[in-house]
């Protein structure tokens, strides 16, 4: 069994950017209700707020000061803080893998601006923290949210030590090739229009690239706006996400020494996050509670 951390603070549920069909609080509570924290290898770490210094590793002071004036400041700090705490604990070997439940998005956040329920680049801020603490250098992010991760791609476009595999094509929001900024470490691939197709796209595009790149830790942005009751591709049922988790965990186990951080902002309705979150934790911690499904 693996030692799994769940990083969440009540503020992330209570103050979530809820207009994007978010079941953040429900997602976390379902992990509790299903009794997963009673397993000795599953631990809830209450996310701590990130510091401005930590956020300034990717964002300008002007943008930090702007977000400070909004209602999204506090939930953003706790969301980023969860990612930073998880990154540090996984790289130090205190836990094997982690689920970070944020109350806001992050992958549309650039240095000086953001959109789409994003303020700071939550998933992107683990990497400079790891480097500042000399815990790691080389990382990969797999992003299965509906939308192109324009903020992550922009911030890391010249960073050859960050492999970015983004699933975003075929959704109607148009991105031109300049926005995509593809290179030999930055890729975009199409989403599937069904559970089966999405899963086979991930199985086809991800494992060999991770194997070749050899990151020290794999981040998975589990966007749930691909769920059929959310606002994105509307292609997947809840059953797809535990299966994606299984595939991505297997890749991390084979090529990254098991070091994996799953980041989600639960951007799907509560009935979906209630099903998915306990099953992702079950997968990460190798509990086998749902193995007969
Ligand atoms: Zn999205
Ligand atoms: Zn993309």
PDB file of C-alpha atoms and ligand atoms in Angstrom:
ATOM      1  CA  UNK A   1       0.000   0.000   0.000  1.00  0.00           C
ATOM      2  CA  UNK A   2       1.033   3.577  -0.615  1.00  0.00           C
ATOM      3  CA  UNK A   3       1.065   6.449   1.903  1.00  0.00           C
ATOM      4  CA  UNK A   4      -1.382   8.966   0.502  1.00  0.00           C
ATOM      5  CA  UNK A   5      -2.003  12.554   1.613  1.00  0.00           C
ATOM      6  CA  UNK A   6      -5.177  14.515   0.935  1.00  0.00           C
ATOM      7  CA  UNK A   7      -4.547  18.266   1.014  1.00  0.00           C
ATOM      8  CA  UNK A   8      -7.645  20.342   1.663  1.00  0.00           C
ATOM      9  CA  UNK A   9      -8.803  23.216   3.823  1.00  0.00           C
ATOM     10  CA  UNK A  10     -12.410  23.970   4.642  1.00  0.00           C
ATOM     11  CA  UNK A  11     -11.980  27.405   3.074  1.00  0.00           C
ATOM     12  CA  UNK A  12     -11.423  25.690  -0.295  1.00  0.00           C
ATOM     13  CA  UNK A  13     -14.875  24.109  -0.023  1.00  0.00           C
ATOM     14  CA  UNK A  14     -16.729  27.010   1.591  1.00  0.00           C
ATOM     15  CA  UNK A  15     -15.272  29.754  -0.617  1.00  0.00           C
ATOM     16  CA  UNK A  16     -14.918  27.789  -3.848  1.00  0.00           C
ATOM     17  CA  UNK A  17     -15.424  29.423  -7.212  1.00  0.00           C
ATOM     18  CA  UNK A  18     -18.770  27.671  -7.367  1.00  0.00           C
ATOM     19  CA  UNK A  19     -20.240  29.105 -10.553  1.00  0.00           C
ATOM     20  CA  UNK A  20     -18.302  26.512 -12.545  1.00  0.00           C
ATOM     21  CA  UNK A  21     -20.411  23.552 -11.354  1.00  0.00           C
ATOM     22  CA  UNK A  22     -18.052  22.828  -8.528  1.00  0.00           C
ATOM     23  CA  UNK A  23     -18.594  20.067  -5.996  1.00  0.00           C
ATOM     24  CA  UNK A  24     -15.493  20.852  -3.953  1.00  0.00           C
ATOM     25  CA  UNK A  25     -16.863  20.473  -0.437  1.00  0.00           C
ATOM     26  CA  UNK A  26     -18.926  17.438  -1.395  1.00  0.00           C
ATOM     27  CA  UNK A  27     -15.865  15.840  -2.973  1.00  0.00           C
ATOM     28  CA  UNK A  28     -13.814  16.137   0.193  1.00  0.00           C
ATOM     29  CA  UNK A  29     -16.628  15.159   2.548  1.00  0.00           C
ATOM     30  CA  UNK A  30     -17.313  12.015   0.564  1.00  0.00           C
ATOM     31  CA  UNK A  31     -13.742  10.871   1.292  1.00  0.00           C
ATOM     32  CA  UNK A  32     -14.519  11.267   4.997  1.00  0.00           C
ATOM     33  CA  UNK A  33     -17.960   9.661   4.747  1.00  0.00           C
ATOM     34  CA  UNK A  34     -16.589   6.645   2.953  1.00  0.00           C
ATOM     35  CA  UNK A  35     -14.207   6.133   5.874  1.00  0.00           C
ATOM     36  CA  UNK A  36     -11.005   6.382   3.850  1.00  0.00           C
ATOM     37  CA  UNK A  37      -9.193   8.369   6.554  1.00  0.00           C
ATOM     38  CA  UNK A  38      -9.617   5.443   8.947  1.00  0.00           C
ATOM     39  CA  UNK A  39      -6.910   3.649   6.952  1.00  0.00           C
ATOM     40  CA  UNK A  40      -3.501   4.309   8.541  1.00  0.00           C
ATOM     41  CA  UNK A  41      -1.898   5.029   5.165  1.00  0.00           C
ATOM     42  CA  UNK A  42      -4.397   7.773   4.241  1.00  0.00           C
ATOM     43  CA  UNK A  43      -3.915  11.144   5.934  1.00  0.00           C
ATOM     44  CA  UNK A  44      -5.736  14.453   5.656  1.00  0.00           C
ATOM     45  CA  UNK A  45      -3.284  17.343   5.762  1.00  0.00           C
ATOM     46  CA  UNK A  46      -5.149  20.580   6.307  1.00  0.00           C
ATOM     47  CA  UNK A  47      -3.759  22.897   3.626  1.00  0.00           C
ATOM     48  CA  UNK A  48      -1.856  25.895   4.912  1.00  0.00           C
ATOM     49  CA  UNK A  49      -1.983  29.266   3.174  1.00  0.00           C
ATOM     50  CA  UNK A  50       0.789  29.937   0.676  1.00  0.00           C
ATOM     51  CA  UNK A  51       2.957  32.976   1.303  1.00  0.00           C
ATOM     52  CA  UNK A  52       3.253  35.891  -1.101  1.00  0.00           C
ATOM     53  CA  UNK A  53       6.891  34.981  -1.559  1.00  0.00           C
ATOM     54  CA  UNK A  54       5.912  31.507  -2.752  1.00  0.00           C
ATOM     55  CA  UNK A  55       3.353  32.929  -5.176  1.00  0.00           C
ATOM     56  CA  UNK A  56       5.802  35.550  -6.446  1.00  0.00           C
ATOM     57  CA  UNK A  57       7.941  32.741  -7.871  1.00  0.00           C
ATOM     58  CA  UNK A  58       5.556  32.768 -10.863  1.00  0.00           C
ATOM     59  CA  UNK A  59       3.450  35.902 -10.521  1.00  0.00           C
ATOM     60  CA  UNK A  60       4.110  39.629 -10.541  1.00  0.00           C
ATOM     61  CA  UNK A  61       3.591  41.751  -7.438  1.00  0.00           C
ATOM     62  CA  UNK A  62       1.067  43.795  -9.406  1.00  0.00           C
ATOM     63  CA  UNK A  63      -1.074  40.705 -10.042  1.00  0.00           C
ATOM     64  CA  UNK A  64      -0.716  39.505  -6.443  1.00  0.00           C
ATOM     65  CA  UNK A  65      -1.904  42.916  -5.237  1.00  0.00           C
ATOM     66  CA  UNK A  66      -4.821  42.774  -7.657  1.00  0.00           C
ATOM     67  CA  UNK A  67      -6.014  39.338  -6.474  1.00  0.00           C
ATOM     68  CA  UNK A  68      -5.628  40.526  -2.869  1.00  0.00           C
ATOM     69  CA  UNK A  69      -8.478  42.955  -3.482  1.00  0.00           C
ATOM     70  CA  UNK A  70     -10.886  40.215  -4.603  1.00  0.00           C
ATOM     71  CA  UNK A  71     -12.973  37.635  -2.762  1.00  0.00           C
ATOM     72  CA  UNK A  72     -10.723  34.937  -4.261  1.00  0.00           C
ATOM     73  CA  UNK A  73      -7.592  35.859  -2.350  1.00  0.00           C
ATOM     74  CA  UNK A  74      -8.038  33.615   0.685  1.00  0.00           C
ATOM     75  CA  UNK A  75      -9.243  30.543  -1.203  1.00  0.00           C
ATOM     76  CA  UNK A  76      -6.388  31.032  -3.663  1.00  0.00           C
ATOM     77  CA  UNK A  77      -3.805  31.079  -0.860  1.00  0.00           C
ATOM     78  CA  UNK A  78      -5.124  27.829   0.630  1.00  0.00           C
ATOM     79  CA  UNK A  79      -5.357  26.192  -2.786  1.00  0.00           C
ATOM     80  CA  UNK A  80      -1.753  27.027  -3.664  1.00  0.00           C
ATOM     81  CA  UNK A  81      -0.661  26.131  -0.130  1.00  0.00           C
ATOM     82  CA  UNK A  82      -2.123  22.643  -0.539  1.00  0.00           C
ATOM     83  CA  UNK A  83      -0.090  22.136  -3.694  1.00  0.00           C
ATOM     84  CA  UNK A  84       3.104  23.390  -2.058  1.00  0.00           C
ATOM     85  CA  UNK A  85       2.599  21.188   1.006  1.00  0.00           C
ATOM     86  CA  UNK A  86       1.922  18.133  -1.139  1.00  0.00           C
ATOM     87  CA  UNK A  87       4.932  18.754  -3.377  1.00  0.00           C
ATOM     88  CA  UNK A  88       7.253  19.044  -0.419  1.00  0.00           C
ATOM     89  CA  UNK A  89       5.946  15.969   1.409  1.00  0.00           C
ATOM     90  CA  UNK A  90       6.025  13.751  -1.685  1.00  0.00           C
ATOM     91  CA  UNK A  91       9.524  14.816  -2.721  1.00  0.00           C
ATOM     92  CA  UNK A  92      10.849  14.376   0.810  1.00  0.00           C
ATOM     93  CA  UNK A  93       9.385  10.861   0.813  1.00  0.00           C
ATOM     94  CA  UNK A  94       7.108  11.522   3.801  1.00  0.00           C
ATOM     95  CA  UNK A  95       4.212  10.314   1.655  1.00  0.00           C
ATOM     96  CA  UNK A  96       4.162   8.515  -1.691  1.00  0.00           C
ATOM     97  CA  UNK A  97       1.441  10.440  -3.472  1.00  0.00           C
ATOM     98  CA  UNK A  98      -1.239  13.037  -2.862  1.00  0.00           C
ATOM     99  CA  UNK A  99      -4.584  14.464  -3.862  1.00  0.00           C
ATOM    100  CA  UNK A 100      -4.817  18.268  -3.694  1.00  0.00           C
ATOM    101  CA  UNK A 101      -8.364  19.614  -3.592  1.00  0.00           C
ATOM    102  CA  UNK A 102      -8.380  23.298  -4.497  1.00  0.00           C
ATOM    103  CA  UNK A 103     -11.240  25.782  -4.396  1.00  0.00           C
ATOM    104  CA  UNK A 104     -10.181  27.585  -7.550  1.00  0.00           C
ATOM    105  CA  UNK A 105      -8.698  26.640 -10.896  1.00  0.00           C
ATOM    106  CA  UNK A 106      -5.178  27.602 -11.848  1.00  0.00           C
ATOM    107  CA  UNK A 107      -4.061  26.506 -15.302  1.00  0.00           C
ATOM    108  CA  UNK A 108      -5.373  29.666 -17.004  1.00  0.00           C
ATOM    109  CA  UNK A 109      -3.258  31.867 -14.719  1.00  0.00           C
ATOM    110  CA  UNK A 110      -0.352  33.727 -16.360  1.00  0.00           C
ATOM    111  CA  UNK A 111       2.240  35.895 -14.659  1.00  0.00           C
ATOM    112  CA  UNK A 112       0.101  39.049 -14.777  1.00  0.00           C
ATOM    113  CA  UNK A 113      -3.437  37.918 -15.523  1.00  0.00           C
ATOM    114  CA  UNK A 114      -5.835  34.984 -15.454  1.00  0.00           C
ATOM    115  CA  UNK A 115      -9.315  33.883 -16.509  1.00  0.00           C
ATOM    116  CA  UNK A 116     -11.831  31.088 -16.085  1.00  0.00           C
ATOM    117  CA  UNK A 117     -11.997  30.772 -12.298  1.00  0.00           C
ATOM    118  CA  UNK A 118      -8.190  30.913 -12.008  1.00  0.00           C
ATOM    119  CA  UNK A 119      -6.082  33.444 -10.073  1.00  0.00           C
ATOM    120  CA  UNK A 120      -2.700  31.869  -9.373  1.00  0.00           C
ATOM    121  CA  UNK A 121      -1.175  28.915 -11.190  1.00  0.00           C
ATOM    122  CA  UNK A 122      -1.906  26.308  -8.532  1.00  0.00           C
ATOM    123  CA  UNK A 123      -0.404  23.278 -10.282  1.00  0.00           C
ATOM    124  CA  UNK A 124       2.519  25.281 -11.658  1.00  0.00           C
ATOM    125  CA  UNK A 125       3.569  26.650  -8.260  1.00  0.00           C
ATOM    126  CA  UNK A 126       4.689  23.289  -6.865  1.00  0.00           C
ATOM    127  CA  UNK A 127       7.651  23.203  -9.251  1.00  0.00           C
ATOM    128  CA  UNK A 128       9.517  26.401  -8.265  1.00  0.00           C
ATOM    129  CA  UNK A 129       8.952  25.472  -4.630  1.00  0.00           C
ATOM    130  CA  UNK A 130      10.604  22.093  -5.182  1.00  0.00           C
ATOM    131  CA  UNK A 131      13.497  23.745  -6.980  1.00  0.00           C
ATOM    132  CA  UNK A 132      13.931  26.448  -4.326  1.00  0.00           C
ATOM    133  CA  UNK A 133      14.173  23.731  -1.675  1.00  0.00           C
ATOM    134  CA  UNK A 134      16.487  21.603  -3.861  1.00  0.00           C
ATOM    135  CA  UNK A 135      13.979  18.759  -3.770  1.00  0.00           C
ATOM    136  CA  UNK A 136      13.817  18.186  -7.507  1.00  0.00           C
ATOM    137  CA  UNK A 137      14.408  19.729 -10.888  1.00  0.00           C
ATOM    138  CA  UNK A 138      12.535  17.793 -13.567  1.00  0.00           C
ATOM    139  CA  UNK A 139       8.763  17.490 -13.615  1.00  0.00           C
ATOM    140  CA  UNK A 140       5.835  16.533 -15.812  1.00  0.00           C
ATOM    141  CA  UNK A 141       2.270  17.783 -15.817  1.00  0.00           C
ATOM    142  CA  UNK A 142      -0.512  15.826 -17.507  1.00  0.00           C
ATOM    143  CA  UNK A 143      -3.631  17.952 -17.897  1.00  0.00           C
ATOM    144  CA  UNK A 144      -6.944  16.295 -18.756  1.00  0.00           C
ATOM    145  CA  UNK A 145      -9.170  19.322 -18.109  1.00  0.00           C
ATOM    146  CA  UNK A 146     -11.336  20.246 -21.106  1.00  0.00           C
ATOM    147  CA  UNK A 147      -9.468  23.457 -21.866  1.00  0.00           C
ATOM    148  CA  UNK A 148      -5.994  24.267 -23.050  1.00  0.00           C
ATOM    149  CA  UNK A 149      -3.674  25.070 -20.116  1.00  0.00           C
ATOM    150  CA  UNK A 150      -2.623  28.417 -21.574  1.00  0.00           C
ATOM    151  CA  UNK A 151      -1.270  29.754 -18.279  1.00  0.00           C
ATOM    152  CA  UNK A 152       0.922  26.754 -17.500  1.00  0.00           C
ATOM    153  CA  UNK A 153       2.144  26.647 -21.087  1.00  0.00           C
ATOM    154  CA  UNK A 154       3.006  30.346 -21.068  1.00  0.00           C
ATOM    155  CA  UNK A 155       4.869  30.239 -17.735  1.00  0.00           C
ATOM    156  CA  UNK A 156       6.871  27.143 -18.700  1.00  0.00           C
ATOM    157  CA  UNK A 157       7.312  27.648 -22.441  1.00  0.00           C
ATOM    158  CA  UNK A 158      11.112  27.946 -22.196  1.00  0.00           C
ATOM    159  CA  UNK A 159      11.568  25.357 -19.452  1.00  0.00           C
ATOM    160  CA  UNK A 160      12.976  22.171 -20.942  1.00  0.00           C
ATOM    161  CA  UNK A 161      12.849  20.477 -17.550  1.00  0.00           C
ATOM    162  CA  UNK A 162       9.062  20.555 -17.557  1.00  0.00           C
ATOM    163  CA  UNK A 163       7.155  18.141 -19.774  1.00  0.00           C
ATOM    164  CA  UNK A 164       3.610  19.339 -20.381  1.00  0.00           C
ATOM    165  CA  UNK A 165       1.049  16.998 -21.898  1.00  0.00           C
ATOM    166  CA  UNK A 166      -2.227  18.837 -22.349  1.00  0.00           C
ATOM    167  CA  UNK A 167      -5.476  17.347 -23.634  1.00  0.00           C
ATOM    168  CA  UNK A 168      -7.487  20.152 -25.168  1.00  0.00           C
ATOM    169  CA  UNK A 169      -8.151  19.784 -28.906  1.00  0.00           C
ATOM    170  CA  UNK A 170     -11.528  19.317 -30.524  1.00  0.00           C
ATOM    171  CA  UNK A 171     -13.335  21.433 -27.975  1.00  0.00           C
ATOM    172  CA  UNK A 172     -15.020  24.389 -29.589  1.00  0.00           C
ATOM    173  CA  UNK A 173     -13.007  27.140 -27.902  1.00  0.00           C
ATOM    174  CA  UNK A 174     -10.491  27.992 -30.577  1.00  0.00           C
ATOM    175  CA  UNK A 175      -6.814  28.259 -29.819  1.00  0.00           C
ATOM    176  CA  UNK A 176      -4.356  29.151 -32.496  1.00  0.00           C
ATOM    177  CA  UNK A 177      -0.956  27.544 -32.710  1.00  0.00           C
ATOM    178  CA  UNK A 178       0.689  30.554 -31.035  1.00  0.00           C
ATOM    179  CA  UNK A 179      -1.414  29.985 -27.936  1.00  0.00           C
ATOM    180  CA  UNK A 180      -0.471  26.330 -27.850  1.00  0.00           C
ATOM    181  CA  UNK A 181       3.281  27.004 -27.983  1.00  0.00           C
ATOM    182  CA  UNK A 182       4.125  23.368 -28.672  1.00  0.00           C
ATOM    183  CA  UNK A 183       7.736  22.152 -28.562  1.00  0.00           C
ATOM    184  CA  UNK A 184       9.644  18.972 -27.875  1.00  0.00           C
ATOM    185  CA  UNK A 185       8.553  19.143 -24.222  1.00  0.00           C
ATOM    186  CA  UNK A 186       5.120  20.727 -24.693  1.00  0.00           C
ATOM    187  CA  UNK A 187       2.296  18.791 -26.344  1.00  0.00           C
ATOM    188  CA  UNK A 188      -1.436  19.108 -26.957  1.00  0.00           C
ATOM    189  CA  UNK A 189      -3.717  16.196 -27.847  1.00  0.00           C
ATOM    190  CA  UNK A 190      -7.428  15.706 -28.483  1.00  0.00           C
ATOM    191  CA  UNK A 191      -9.994  14.720 -25.888  1.00  0.00           C
ATOM    192  CA  UNK A 192     -12.135  11.664 -26.389  1.00  0.00           C
ATOM    193  CA  UNK A 193     -15.870  11.922 -26.969  1.00  0.00           C
ATOM    194  CA  UNK A 194     -16.566   8.978 -24.657  1.00  0.00           C
ATOM    195  CA  UNK A 195     -15.022   7.324 -21.601  1.00  0.00           C
ATOM    196  CA  UNK A 196     -13.384   4.691 -23.794  1.00  0.00           C
ATOM    197  CA  UNK A 197     -11.931   7.183 -26.252  1.00  0.00           C
ATOM    198  CA  UNK A 198     -10.613   9.535 -23.555  1.00  0.00           C
ATOM    199  CA  UNK A 199      -8.947   6.653 -21.724  1.00  0.00           C
ATOM    200  CA  UNK A 200      -7.382   5.290 -24.897  1.00  0.00           C
ATOM    201  CA  UNK A 201      -6.074   8.762 -25.847  1.00  0.00           C
ATOM    202  CA  UNK A 202      -4.320   9.046 -22.470  1.00  0.00           C
ATOM    203  CA  UNK A 203      -2.986   5.500 -22.745  1.00  0.00           C
ATOM    204  CA  UNK A 204      -1.637   6.239 -26.204  1.00  0.00           C
ATOM    205  CA  UNK A 205      -0.014   9.653 -25.625  1.00  0.00           C
ATOM    206  CA  UNK A 206       1.250   9.678 -22.039  1.00  0.00           C
ATOM    207  CA  UNK A 207       3.256   6.581 -20.948  1.00  0.00           C
ATOM    208  CA  UNK A 208       6.064   6.628 -23.514  1.00  0.00           C
ATOM    209  CA  UNK A 209       6.618  10.353 -23.133  1.00  0.00           C
ATOM    210  CA  UNK A 210       6.927  10.043 -19.361  1.00  0.00           C
ATOM    211  CA  UNK A 211       9.184   7.034 -19.734  1.00  0.00           C
ATOM    212  CA  UNK A 212      11.516   8.933 -22.027  1.00  0.00           C
ATOM    213  CA  UNK A 213      11.476  12.214 -20.102  1.00  0.00           C
ATOM    214  CA  UNK A 214      12.022  10.647 -16.656  1.00  0.00           C
ATOM    215  CA  UNK A 215      10.447  13.299 -14.403  1.00  0.00           C
ATOM    216  CA  UNK A 216      11.084  13.120 -10.677  1.00  0.00           C
ATOM    217  CA  UNK A 217       7.414  13.649  -9.946  1.00  0.00           C
ATOM    218  CA  UNK A 218       4.276  13.506 -12.073  1.00  0.00           C
ATOM    219  CA  UNK A 219       1.467  16.017 -11.597  1.00  0.00           C
ATOM    220  CA  UNK A 220      -1.975  15.187 -12.952  1.00  0.00           C
ATOM    221  CA  UNK A 221      -4.494  17.981 -13.347  1.00  0.00           C
ATOM    222  CA  UNK A 222      -7.758  16.077 -13.068  1.00  0.00           C
ATOM    223  CA  UNK A 223     -10.168  18.596 -14.552  1.00  0.00           C
ATOM    224  CA  UNK A 224     -13.709  17.355 -14.152  1.00  0.00           C
ATOM    225  CA  UNK A 225     -15.318  19.777 -16.605  1.00  0.00           C
ATOM    226  CA  UNK A 226     -15.101  16.868 -19.075  1.00  0.00           C
ATOM    227  CA  UNK A 227     -17.958  15.252 -17.121  1.00  0.00           C
ATOM    228  CA  UNK A 228     -21.253  14.911 -18.974  1.00  0.00           C
ATOM    229  CA  UNK A 229     -23.027  17.147 -16.430  1.00  0.00           C
ATOM    230  CA  UNK A 230     -20.364  19.865 -16.444  1.00  0.00           C
ATOM    231  CA  UNK A 231     -19.641  22.705 -18.887  1.00  0.00           C
ATOM    232  CA  UNK A 232     -16.737  21.373 -20.985  1.00  0.00           C
ATOM    233  CA  UNK A 233     -16.576  18.449 -23.395  1.00  0.00           C
ATOM    234  CA  UNK A 234     -19.524  16.900 -21.525  1.00  0.00           C
ATOM    235  CA  UNK A 235     -18.223  13.548 -22.741  1.00  0.00           C
ATOM    236  CA  UNK A 236     -17.356  11.476 -19.681  1.00  0.00           C
ATOM    237  CA  UNK A 237     -19.242   9.629 -16.988  1.00  0.00           C
ATOM    238  CA  UNK A 238     -17.905   9.566 -13.438  1.00  0.00           C
ATOM    239  CA  UNK A 239     -16.570   6.073 -14.080  1.00  0.00           C
ATOM    240  CA  UNK A 240     -13.865   7.456 -16.380  1.00  0.00           C
ATOM    241  CA  UNK A 241     -11.957   9.324 -13.640  1.00  0.00           C
ATOM    242  CA  UNK A 242     -10.990   6.404 -11.383  1.00  0.00           C
ATOM    243  CA  UNK A 243      -9.867   4.601 -14.541  1.00  0.00           C
ATOM    244  CA  UNK A 244      -7.732   7.596 -15.607  1.00  0.00           C
ATOM    245  CA  UNK A 245      -6.323   7.657 -12.069  1.00  0.00           C
ATOM    246  CA  UNK A 246      -5.385   3.984 -12.336  1.00  0.00           C
ATOM    247  CA  UNK A 247      -3.553   4.545 -15.636  1.00  0.00           C
ATOM    248  CA  UNK A 248      -1.713   7.651 -14.471  1.00  0.00           C
ATOM    249  CA  UNK A 249      -0.754   6.093 -11.148  1.00  0.00           C
ATOM    250  CA  UNK A 250       0.665   3.101 -12.985  1.00  0.00           C
ATOM    251  CA  UNK A 251       2.781   5.449 -15.117  1.00  0.00           C
ATOM    252  CA  UNK A 252       4.042   7.254 -11.989  1.00  0.00           C
ATOM    253  CA  UNK A 253       4.788   3.922 -10.307  1.00  0.00           C
ATOM    254  CA  UNK A 254       6.783   2.704 -13.310  1.00  0.00           C
ATOM    255  CA  UNK A 255       8.715   5.838 -14.231  1.00  0.00           C
ATOM    256  CA  UNK A 256       8.626   8.315 -11.294  1.00  0.00           C
ATOM    257  CA  UNK A 257       9.181   6.066  -8.286  1.00  0.00           C
ATOM    258  CA  UNK A 258       5.465   6.369  -7.531  1.00  0.00           C
ATOM    259  CA  UNK A 259       5.701  10.126  -6.944  1.00  0.00           C
ATOM    260  CA  UNK A 260       2.351  11.510  -8.082  1.00  0.00           C
ATOM    261  CA  UNK A 261       0.247  14.537  -7.176  1.00  0.00           C
ATOM    262  CA  UNK A 262      -3.335  14.755  -8.404  1.00  0.00           C
ATOM    263  CA  UNK A 263      -4.733  18.283  -8.438  1.00  0.00           C
ATOM    264  CA  UNK A 264      -8.421  18.953  -8.872  1.00  0.00           C
ATOM    265  CA  UNK A 265     -10.801  21.823  -8.272  1.00  0.00           C
ATOM    266  CA  UNK A 266     -13.749  19.442  -8.570  1.00  0.00           C
ATOM    267  CA  UNK A 267     -15.262  21.402 -11.468  1.00  0.00           C
ATOM    268  CA  UNK A 268     -18.267  19.128 -11.854  1.00  0.00           C
ATOM    269  CA  UNK A 269     -21.534  18.838  -9.926  1.00  0.00           C
ATOM    270  CA  UNK A 270     -21.510  17.327  -6.423  1.00  0.00           C
ATOM    271  CA  UNK A 271     -23.028  14.012  -7.485  1.00  0.00           C
ATOM    272  CA  UNK A 272     -19.998  13.431  -9.717  1.00  0.00           C
ATOM    273  CA  UNK A 273     -17.301  14.571  -7.278  1.00  0.00           C
ATOM    274  CA  UNK A 274     -18.962  12.507  -4.518  1.00  0.00           C
ATOM    275  CA  UNK A 275     -18.372   9.395  -6.613  1.00  0.00           C
ATOM    276  CA  UNK A 276     -14.946  10.275  -7.971  1.00  0.00           C
ATOM    277  CA  UNK A 277     -12.926  11.651  -5.038  1.00  0.00           C
ATOM    278  CA  UNK A 278     -13.057   8.589  -2.732  1.00  0.00           C
ATOM    279  CA  UNK A 279     -12.194   6.373  -5.683  1.00  0.00           C
ATOM    280  CA  UNK A 280      -9.163   8.452  -6.607  1.00  0.00           C
ATOM    281  CA  UNK A 281      -7.921   8.234  -3.006  1.00  0.00           C
ATOM    282  CA  UNK A 282      -8.652   4.508  -2.989  1.00  0.00           C
ATOM    283  CA  UNK A 283      -6.559   4.136  -6.134  1.00  0.00           C
ATOM    284  CA  UNK A 284      -3.649   6.260  -4.870  1.00  0.00           C
ATOM    285  CA  UNK A 285      -3.519   4.441  -1.514  1.00  0.00           C
ATOM    286  CA  UNK A 286      -4.073   0.987  -3.095  1.00  0.00           C
ATOM    287  CA  UNK A 287      -6.937   0.161  -0.740  1.00  0.00           C
ATOM    288  CA  UNK A 288      -9.017  -1.895  -3.164  1.00  0.00           C
ATOM    289  CA  UNK A 289     -12.264  -0.860  -1.482  1.00  0.00           C
ATOM    290  CA  UNK A 290     -14.072  -0.496  -4.785  1.00  0.00           C
ATOM    291  CA  UNK A 291     -12.375  -3.290  -6.683  1.00  0.00           C
ATOM    292  CA  UNK A 292     -15.600  -5.143  -7.365  1.00  0.00           C
ATOM    293  CA  UNK A 293     -17.196  -2.270  -9.270  1.00  0.00           C
TER     294      UNK A 293
HETATM  295 ZN1  LIG B   1     -11.560  23.706 -18.039  1.00  0.00          ZN
HETATM  296 ZN1  LIG B   2      -3.411  22.228 -24.870  1.00  0.00          ZN
END
